[in-house]
GROMACS .gro file of C-alpha atoms in nm:
model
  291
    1UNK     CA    1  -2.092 -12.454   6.794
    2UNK     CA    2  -2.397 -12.276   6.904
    3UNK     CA    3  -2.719 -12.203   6.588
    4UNK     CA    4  -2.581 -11.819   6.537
    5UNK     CA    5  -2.221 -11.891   6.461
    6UNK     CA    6  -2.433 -12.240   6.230
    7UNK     CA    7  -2.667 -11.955   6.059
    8UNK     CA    8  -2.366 -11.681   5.934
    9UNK     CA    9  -2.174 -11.998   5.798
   10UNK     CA   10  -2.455 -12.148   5.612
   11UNK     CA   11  -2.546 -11.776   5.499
   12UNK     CA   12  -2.218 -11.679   5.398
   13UNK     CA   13  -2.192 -12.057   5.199
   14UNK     CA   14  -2.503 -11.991   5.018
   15UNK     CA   15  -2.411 -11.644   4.918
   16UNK     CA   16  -2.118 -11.750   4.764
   17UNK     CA   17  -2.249 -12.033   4.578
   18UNK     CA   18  -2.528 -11.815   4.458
   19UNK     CA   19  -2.241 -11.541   4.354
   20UNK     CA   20  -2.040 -11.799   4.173
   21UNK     CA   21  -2.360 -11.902   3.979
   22UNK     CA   22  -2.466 -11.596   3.920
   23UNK     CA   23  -2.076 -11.510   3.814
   24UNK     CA   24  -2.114 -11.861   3.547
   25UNK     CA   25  -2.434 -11.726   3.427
   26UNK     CA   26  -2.277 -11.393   3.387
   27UNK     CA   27  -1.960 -11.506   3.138
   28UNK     CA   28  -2.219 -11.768   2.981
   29UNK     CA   29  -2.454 -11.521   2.861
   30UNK     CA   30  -2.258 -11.206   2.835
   31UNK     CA   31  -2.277 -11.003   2.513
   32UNK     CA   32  -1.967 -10.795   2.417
   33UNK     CA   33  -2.087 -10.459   2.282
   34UNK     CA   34  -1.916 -10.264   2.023
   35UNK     CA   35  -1.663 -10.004   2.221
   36UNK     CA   36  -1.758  -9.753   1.881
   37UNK     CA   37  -2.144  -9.715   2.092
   38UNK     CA   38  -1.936  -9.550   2.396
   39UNK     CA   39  -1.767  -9.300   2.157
   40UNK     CA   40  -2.049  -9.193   1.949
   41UNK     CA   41  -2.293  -9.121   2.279
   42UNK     CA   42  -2.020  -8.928   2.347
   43UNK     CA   43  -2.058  -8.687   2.071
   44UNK     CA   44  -2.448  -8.689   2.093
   45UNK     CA   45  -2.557  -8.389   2.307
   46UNK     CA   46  -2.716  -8.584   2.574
   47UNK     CA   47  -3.077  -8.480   2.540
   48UNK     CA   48  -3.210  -8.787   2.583
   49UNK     CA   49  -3.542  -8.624   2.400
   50UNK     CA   50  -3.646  -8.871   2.148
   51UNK     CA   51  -3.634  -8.647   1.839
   52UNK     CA   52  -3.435  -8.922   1.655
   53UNK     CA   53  -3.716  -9.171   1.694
   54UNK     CA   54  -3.467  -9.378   1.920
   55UNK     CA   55  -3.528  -9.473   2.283
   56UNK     CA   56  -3.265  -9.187   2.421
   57UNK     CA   57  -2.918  -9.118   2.283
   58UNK     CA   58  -2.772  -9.426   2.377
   59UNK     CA   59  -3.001  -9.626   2.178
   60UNK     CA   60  -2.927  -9.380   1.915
   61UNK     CA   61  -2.578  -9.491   1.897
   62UNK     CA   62  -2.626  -9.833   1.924
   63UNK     CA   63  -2.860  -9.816   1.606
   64UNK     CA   64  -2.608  -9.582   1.426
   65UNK     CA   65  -2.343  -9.817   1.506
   66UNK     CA   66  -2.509 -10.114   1.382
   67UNK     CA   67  -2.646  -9.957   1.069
   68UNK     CA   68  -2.488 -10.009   0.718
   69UNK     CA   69  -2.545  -9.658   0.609
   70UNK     CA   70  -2.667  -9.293   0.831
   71UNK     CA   71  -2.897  -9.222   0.574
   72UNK     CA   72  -3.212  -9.111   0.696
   73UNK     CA   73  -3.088  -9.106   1.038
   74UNK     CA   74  -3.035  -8.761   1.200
   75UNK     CA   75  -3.003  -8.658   1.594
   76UNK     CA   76  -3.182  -8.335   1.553
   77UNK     CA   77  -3.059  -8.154   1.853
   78UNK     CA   78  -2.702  -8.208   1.735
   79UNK     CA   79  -2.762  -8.154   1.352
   80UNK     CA   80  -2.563  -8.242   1.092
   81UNK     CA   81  -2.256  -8.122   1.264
   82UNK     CA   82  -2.260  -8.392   1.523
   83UNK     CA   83  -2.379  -8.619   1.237
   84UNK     CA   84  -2.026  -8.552   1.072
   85UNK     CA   85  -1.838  -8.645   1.384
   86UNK     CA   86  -1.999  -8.981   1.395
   87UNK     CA   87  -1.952  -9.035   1.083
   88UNK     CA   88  -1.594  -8.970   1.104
   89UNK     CA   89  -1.614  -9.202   1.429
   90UNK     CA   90  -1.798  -9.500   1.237
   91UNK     CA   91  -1.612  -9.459   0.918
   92UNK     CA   92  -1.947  -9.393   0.715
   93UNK     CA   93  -2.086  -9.130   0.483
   94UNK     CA   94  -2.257  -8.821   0.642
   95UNK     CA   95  -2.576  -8.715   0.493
   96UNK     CA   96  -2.680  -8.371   0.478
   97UNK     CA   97  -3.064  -8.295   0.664
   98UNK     CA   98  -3.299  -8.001   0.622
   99UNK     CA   99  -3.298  -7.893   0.938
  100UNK     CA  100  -3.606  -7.821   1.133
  101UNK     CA  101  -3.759  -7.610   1.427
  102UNK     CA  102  -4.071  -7.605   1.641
  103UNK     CA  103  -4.353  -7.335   1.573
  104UNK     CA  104  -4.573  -7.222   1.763
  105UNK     CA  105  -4.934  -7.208   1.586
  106UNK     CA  106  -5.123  -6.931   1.793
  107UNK     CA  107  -5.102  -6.588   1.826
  108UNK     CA  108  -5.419  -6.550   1.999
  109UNK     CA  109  -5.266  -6.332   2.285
  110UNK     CA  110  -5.438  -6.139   2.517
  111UNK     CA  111  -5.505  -5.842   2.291
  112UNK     CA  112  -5.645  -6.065   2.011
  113UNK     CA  113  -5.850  -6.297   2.227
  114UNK     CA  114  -6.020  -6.184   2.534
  115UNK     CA  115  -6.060  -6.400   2.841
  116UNK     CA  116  -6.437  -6.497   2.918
  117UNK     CA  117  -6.314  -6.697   3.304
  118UNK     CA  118  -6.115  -6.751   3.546
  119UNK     CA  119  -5.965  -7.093   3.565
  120UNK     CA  120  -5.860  -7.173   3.913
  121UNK     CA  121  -5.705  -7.535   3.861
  122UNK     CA  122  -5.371  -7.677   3.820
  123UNK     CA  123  -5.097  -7.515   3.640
  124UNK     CA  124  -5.088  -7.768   3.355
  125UNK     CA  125  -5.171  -7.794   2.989
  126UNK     CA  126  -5.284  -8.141   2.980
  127UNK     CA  127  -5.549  -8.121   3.296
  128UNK     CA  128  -5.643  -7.802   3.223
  129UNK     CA  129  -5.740  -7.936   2.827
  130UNK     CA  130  -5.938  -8.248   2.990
  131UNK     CA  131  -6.112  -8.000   3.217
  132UNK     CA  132  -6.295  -7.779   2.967
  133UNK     CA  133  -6.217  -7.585   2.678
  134UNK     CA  134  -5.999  -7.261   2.816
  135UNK     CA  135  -6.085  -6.909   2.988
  136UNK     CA  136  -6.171  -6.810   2.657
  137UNK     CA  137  -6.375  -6.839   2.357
  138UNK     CA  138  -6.128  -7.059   2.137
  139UNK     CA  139  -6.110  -7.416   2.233
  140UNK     CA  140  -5.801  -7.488   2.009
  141UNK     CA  141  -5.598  -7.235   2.138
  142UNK     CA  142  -5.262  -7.207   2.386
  143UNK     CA  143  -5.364  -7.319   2.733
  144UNK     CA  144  -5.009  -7.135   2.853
  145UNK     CA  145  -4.947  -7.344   3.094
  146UNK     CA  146  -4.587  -7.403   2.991
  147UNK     CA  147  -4.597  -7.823   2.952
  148UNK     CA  148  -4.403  -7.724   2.646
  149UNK     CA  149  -4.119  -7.574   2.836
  150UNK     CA  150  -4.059  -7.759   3.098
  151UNK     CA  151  -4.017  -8.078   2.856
  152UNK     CA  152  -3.737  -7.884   2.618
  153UNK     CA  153  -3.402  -7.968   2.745
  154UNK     CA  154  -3.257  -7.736   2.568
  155UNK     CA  155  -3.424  -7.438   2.723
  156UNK     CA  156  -3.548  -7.300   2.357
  157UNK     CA  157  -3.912  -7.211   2.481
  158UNK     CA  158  -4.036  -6.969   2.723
  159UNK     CA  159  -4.376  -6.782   2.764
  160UNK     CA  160  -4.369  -6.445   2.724
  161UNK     CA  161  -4.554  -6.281   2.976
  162UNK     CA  162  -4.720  -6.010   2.814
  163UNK     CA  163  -4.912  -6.213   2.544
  164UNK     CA  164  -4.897  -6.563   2.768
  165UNK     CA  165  -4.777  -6.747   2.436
  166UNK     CA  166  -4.508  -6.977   2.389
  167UNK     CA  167  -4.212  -6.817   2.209
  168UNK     CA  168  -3.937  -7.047   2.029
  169UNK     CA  169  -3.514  -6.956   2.062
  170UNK     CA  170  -3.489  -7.052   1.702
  171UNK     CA  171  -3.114  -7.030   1.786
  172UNK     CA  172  -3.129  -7.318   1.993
  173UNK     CA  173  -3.436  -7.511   1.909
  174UNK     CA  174  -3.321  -7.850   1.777
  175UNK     CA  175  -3.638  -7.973   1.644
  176UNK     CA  176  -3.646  -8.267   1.831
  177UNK     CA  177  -4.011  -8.274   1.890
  178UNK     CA  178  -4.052  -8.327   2.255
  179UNK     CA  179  -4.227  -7.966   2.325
  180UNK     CA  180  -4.517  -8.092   2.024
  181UNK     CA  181  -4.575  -8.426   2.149
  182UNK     CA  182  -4.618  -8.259   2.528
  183UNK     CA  183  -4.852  -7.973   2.397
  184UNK     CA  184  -5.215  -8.178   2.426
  185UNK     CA  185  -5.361  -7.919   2.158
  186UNK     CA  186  -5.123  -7.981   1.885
  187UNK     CA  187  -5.052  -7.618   1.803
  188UNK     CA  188  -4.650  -7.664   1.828
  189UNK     CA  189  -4.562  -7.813   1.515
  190UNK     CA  190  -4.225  -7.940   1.405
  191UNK     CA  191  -4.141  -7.730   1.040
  192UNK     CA  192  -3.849  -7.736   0.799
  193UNK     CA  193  -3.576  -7.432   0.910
  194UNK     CA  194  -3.581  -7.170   0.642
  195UNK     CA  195  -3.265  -6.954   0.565
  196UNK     CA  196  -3.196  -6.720   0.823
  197UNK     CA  197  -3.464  -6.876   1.023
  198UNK     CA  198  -3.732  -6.722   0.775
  199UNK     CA  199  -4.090  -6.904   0.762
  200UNK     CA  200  -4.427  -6.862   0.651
  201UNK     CA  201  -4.708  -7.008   0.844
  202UNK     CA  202  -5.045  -7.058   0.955
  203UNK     CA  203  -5.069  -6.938   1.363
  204UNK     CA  204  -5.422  -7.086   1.413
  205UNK     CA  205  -5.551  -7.387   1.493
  206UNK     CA  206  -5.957  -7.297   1.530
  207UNK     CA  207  -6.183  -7.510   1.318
  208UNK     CA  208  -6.478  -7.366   1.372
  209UNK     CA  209  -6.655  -7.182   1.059
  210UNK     CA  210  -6.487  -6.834   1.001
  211UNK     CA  211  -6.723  -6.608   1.169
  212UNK     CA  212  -6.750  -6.864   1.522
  213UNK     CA  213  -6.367  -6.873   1.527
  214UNK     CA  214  -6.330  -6.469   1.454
  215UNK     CA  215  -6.578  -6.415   1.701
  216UNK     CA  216  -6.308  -6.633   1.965
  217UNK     CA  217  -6.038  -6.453   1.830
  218UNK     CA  218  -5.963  -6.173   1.579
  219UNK     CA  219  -5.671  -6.332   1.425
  220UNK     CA  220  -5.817  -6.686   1.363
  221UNK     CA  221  -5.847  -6.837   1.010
  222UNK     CA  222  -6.153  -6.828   0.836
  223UNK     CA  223  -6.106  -7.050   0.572
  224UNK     CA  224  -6.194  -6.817   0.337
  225UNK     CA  225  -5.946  -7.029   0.092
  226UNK     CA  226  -5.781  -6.702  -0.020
  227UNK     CA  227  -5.426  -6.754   0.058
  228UNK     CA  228  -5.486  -7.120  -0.090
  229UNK     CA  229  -5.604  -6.908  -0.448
  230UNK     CA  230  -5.282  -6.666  -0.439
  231UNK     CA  231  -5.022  -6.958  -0.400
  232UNK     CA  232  -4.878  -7.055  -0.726
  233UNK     CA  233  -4.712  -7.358  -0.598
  234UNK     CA  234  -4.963  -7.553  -0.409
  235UNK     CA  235  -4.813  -7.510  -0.086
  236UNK     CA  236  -5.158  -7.461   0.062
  237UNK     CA  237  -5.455  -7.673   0.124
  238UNK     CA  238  -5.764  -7.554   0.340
  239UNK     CA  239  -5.943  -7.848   0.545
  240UNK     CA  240  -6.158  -7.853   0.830
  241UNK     CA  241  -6.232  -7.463   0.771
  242UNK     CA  242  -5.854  -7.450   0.855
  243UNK     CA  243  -5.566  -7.330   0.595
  244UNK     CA  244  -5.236  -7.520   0.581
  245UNK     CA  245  -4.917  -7.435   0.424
  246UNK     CA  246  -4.678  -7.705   0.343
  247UNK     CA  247  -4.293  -7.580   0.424
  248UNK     CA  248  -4.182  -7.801   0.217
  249UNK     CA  249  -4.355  -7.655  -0.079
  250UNK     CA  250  -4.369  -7.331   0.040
  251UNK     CA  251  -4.152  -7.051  -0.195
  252UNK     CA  252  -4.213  -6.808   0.096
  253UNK     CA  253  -4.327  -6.545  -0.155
  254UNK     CA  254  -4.552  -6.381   0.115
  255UNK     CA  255  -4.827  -6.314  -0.083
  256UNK     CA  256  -5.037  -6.494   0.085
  257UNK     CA  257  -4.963  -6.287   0.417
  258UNK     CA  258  -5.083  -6.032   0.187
  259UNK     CA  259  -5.418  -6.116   0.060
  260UNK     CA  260  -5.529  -6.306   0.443
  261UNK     CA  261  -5.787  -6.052   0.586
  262UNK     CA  262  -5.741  -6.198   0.960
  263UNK     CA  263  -5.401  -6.149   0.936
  264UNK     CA  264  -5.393  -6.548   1.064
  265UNK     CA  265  -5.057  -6.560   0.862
  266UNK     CA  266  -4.747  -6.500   0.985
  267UNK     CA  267  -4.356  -6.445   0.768
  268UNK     CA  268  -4.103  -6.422   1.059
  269UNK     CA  269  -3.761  -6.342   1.016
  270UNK     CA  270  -3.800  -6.169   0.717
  271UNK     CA  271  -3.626  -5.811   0.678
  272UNK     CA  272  -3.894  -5.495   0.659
  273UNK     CA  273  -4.042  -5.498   0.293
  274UNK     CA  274  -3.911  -5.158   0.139
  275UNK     CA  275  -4.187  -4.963   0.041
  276UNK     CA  276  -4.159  -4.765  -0.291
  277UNK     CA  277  -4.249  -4.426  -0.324
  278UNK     CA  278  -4.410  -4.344  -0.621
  279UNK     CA  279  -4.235  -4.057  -0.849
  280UNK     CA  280  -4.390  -3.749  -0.789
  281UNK     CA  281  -4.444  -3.646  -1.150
  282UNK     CA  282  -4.255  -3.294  -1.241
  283UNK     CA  283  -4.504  -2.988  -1.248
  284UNK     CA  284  -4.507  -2.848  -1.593
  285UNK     CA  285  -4.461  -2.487  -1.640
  286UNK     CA  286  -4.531  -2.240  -1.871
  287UNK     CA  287  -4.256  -1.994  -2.007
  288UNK     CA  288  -4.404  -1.669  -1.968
  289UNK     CA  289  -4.431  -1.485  -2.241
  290UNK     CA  290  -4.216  -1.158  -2.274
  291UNK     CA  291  -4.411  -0.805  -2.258
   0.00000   0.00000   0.00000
């Protein structure tokens, strides 16, 4: 028997012991897994974006699975409607959650905030934020680069390319999050879903002292605190020169739309506010007298 044909034999003999270990090992330490995990990733969406707080949507399940109770616990992509079908799946209660949507808070476009350079780098958000401040005079505003798009896998952002801003499909928008944690400026901010889609918010993020940031841009916030004066139900705080309104807290009254001189506040969604006439008052005549 010549060393090649001795070689393959003592290979193949060491493979298979190694596979039959390896096989022992296998059946020693193996963990069965609930088969309920299989059937509830099933009825997630498949984002895989982390909105839950889980590590993908099969961790999702797993935790859902293993949990006494789906309270608190919410795959925001799917909504409560996919909530319902793993409840039904798990034989649990389904809670009811507010849901939520990403906003985008900027509207410095091109019209309201003129470019001062020419940036000539890469095509991204994130390099283009640690290389200096922006081709114009607001360093808190939308690069529009689009790192917020290409992390939505749901396709619910685009930029519009007339005003170069990010614009959210509040149709399809699941709120999971992923297109805010990518933004590097933090102007994409995950708010509760009004009815009909309707919100009031603040689209700035400039907090520089009002005439600085209205000098960057026409529509920044001032802080002049008097949106924050008008609201009856504490929904906004001003900080950092910067106002706030809470959605939680928020009425949606509009008034403070009304009394903001930058126009810095924005009610989407909302139908046209009918505008009343005032009643033309009736001329009053004089009977002539007869002759």
């Amino acid at each position: 028997m010549n060393i090649i044909t001795i070689s393959i034999i003592s290979l193949a003999a060491i493979g298979a012991i190694a596979a039959m270990i390896l096989y022992i090992i296998a059946q020693r330490f193996k963990v069965d897994e609930d088969p309920r995990i299989d059937e509830v990733e099933k009825a997630l969406p498949g984002a895989n974006c982390g909105g839950c707080g889980k590590a993908g949507c099969r961790n999702f399940a797993e935790s859902c699975v293993k949990a006494d109770s789906l309270e608190g616990m919410l795959c925001p992509v799917g909504g409560n409607e996919v909530m319902k079908r793993i409840a039904n799946i798990l034989g649990k209660e389904a809670h009811e959650a507010e849901s939520r949507v990403a906003v985008v808070r900027c509207n410095g476009s091109c019209q309201h905030r003129p470019q001062t350079n020419i940036y000539e780098g890469a095509h991204n958000c994130a390099i283009t934020h640690n290389l200096y401040a922006g081709s114009t005079g607001c360093a808190y505003g939308c690069l529009g680069c689009g790192d917020c798009v290409s992390v939505c896998s749901l396709g619910a952002i685009s930029i519009d390319p007339d005003t170069h801003l990010p614009v959210v499909d509040i149709d399809i928008c699941g709120g999971c999050g992923a297109c805010s944690r990518a933004c590097p400026r933090n102007i994409i901010e995950v708010r509760k879903k009004g009815p009909k889609g309707r919100g009031v918010y603040v689209a700035c993020m400039n907090k520089e002292k009002g005439g600085v940031a209205r000098n960057a841009c026409e529509v920044a916030c001032i802080g002049c605190s008097k949106c924050a004066k008008e609201c009856k139900f504490e929904a906004i705080t001003i900080a950092n020169n910067l106002s706030y309104i809470d959605s939680d807290k928020c009425k949606m009254c509009r008034k403070c739309v009304d009394v903001c001189p930058t126009g810095a506040i924005l009610a989407v969604n909302f139908p046209p506010k009918k505008v009343v006439e005032p009643i033309a008052k009736a001329e009053e005549t004089t009977p002539t007298e007869n002759k």
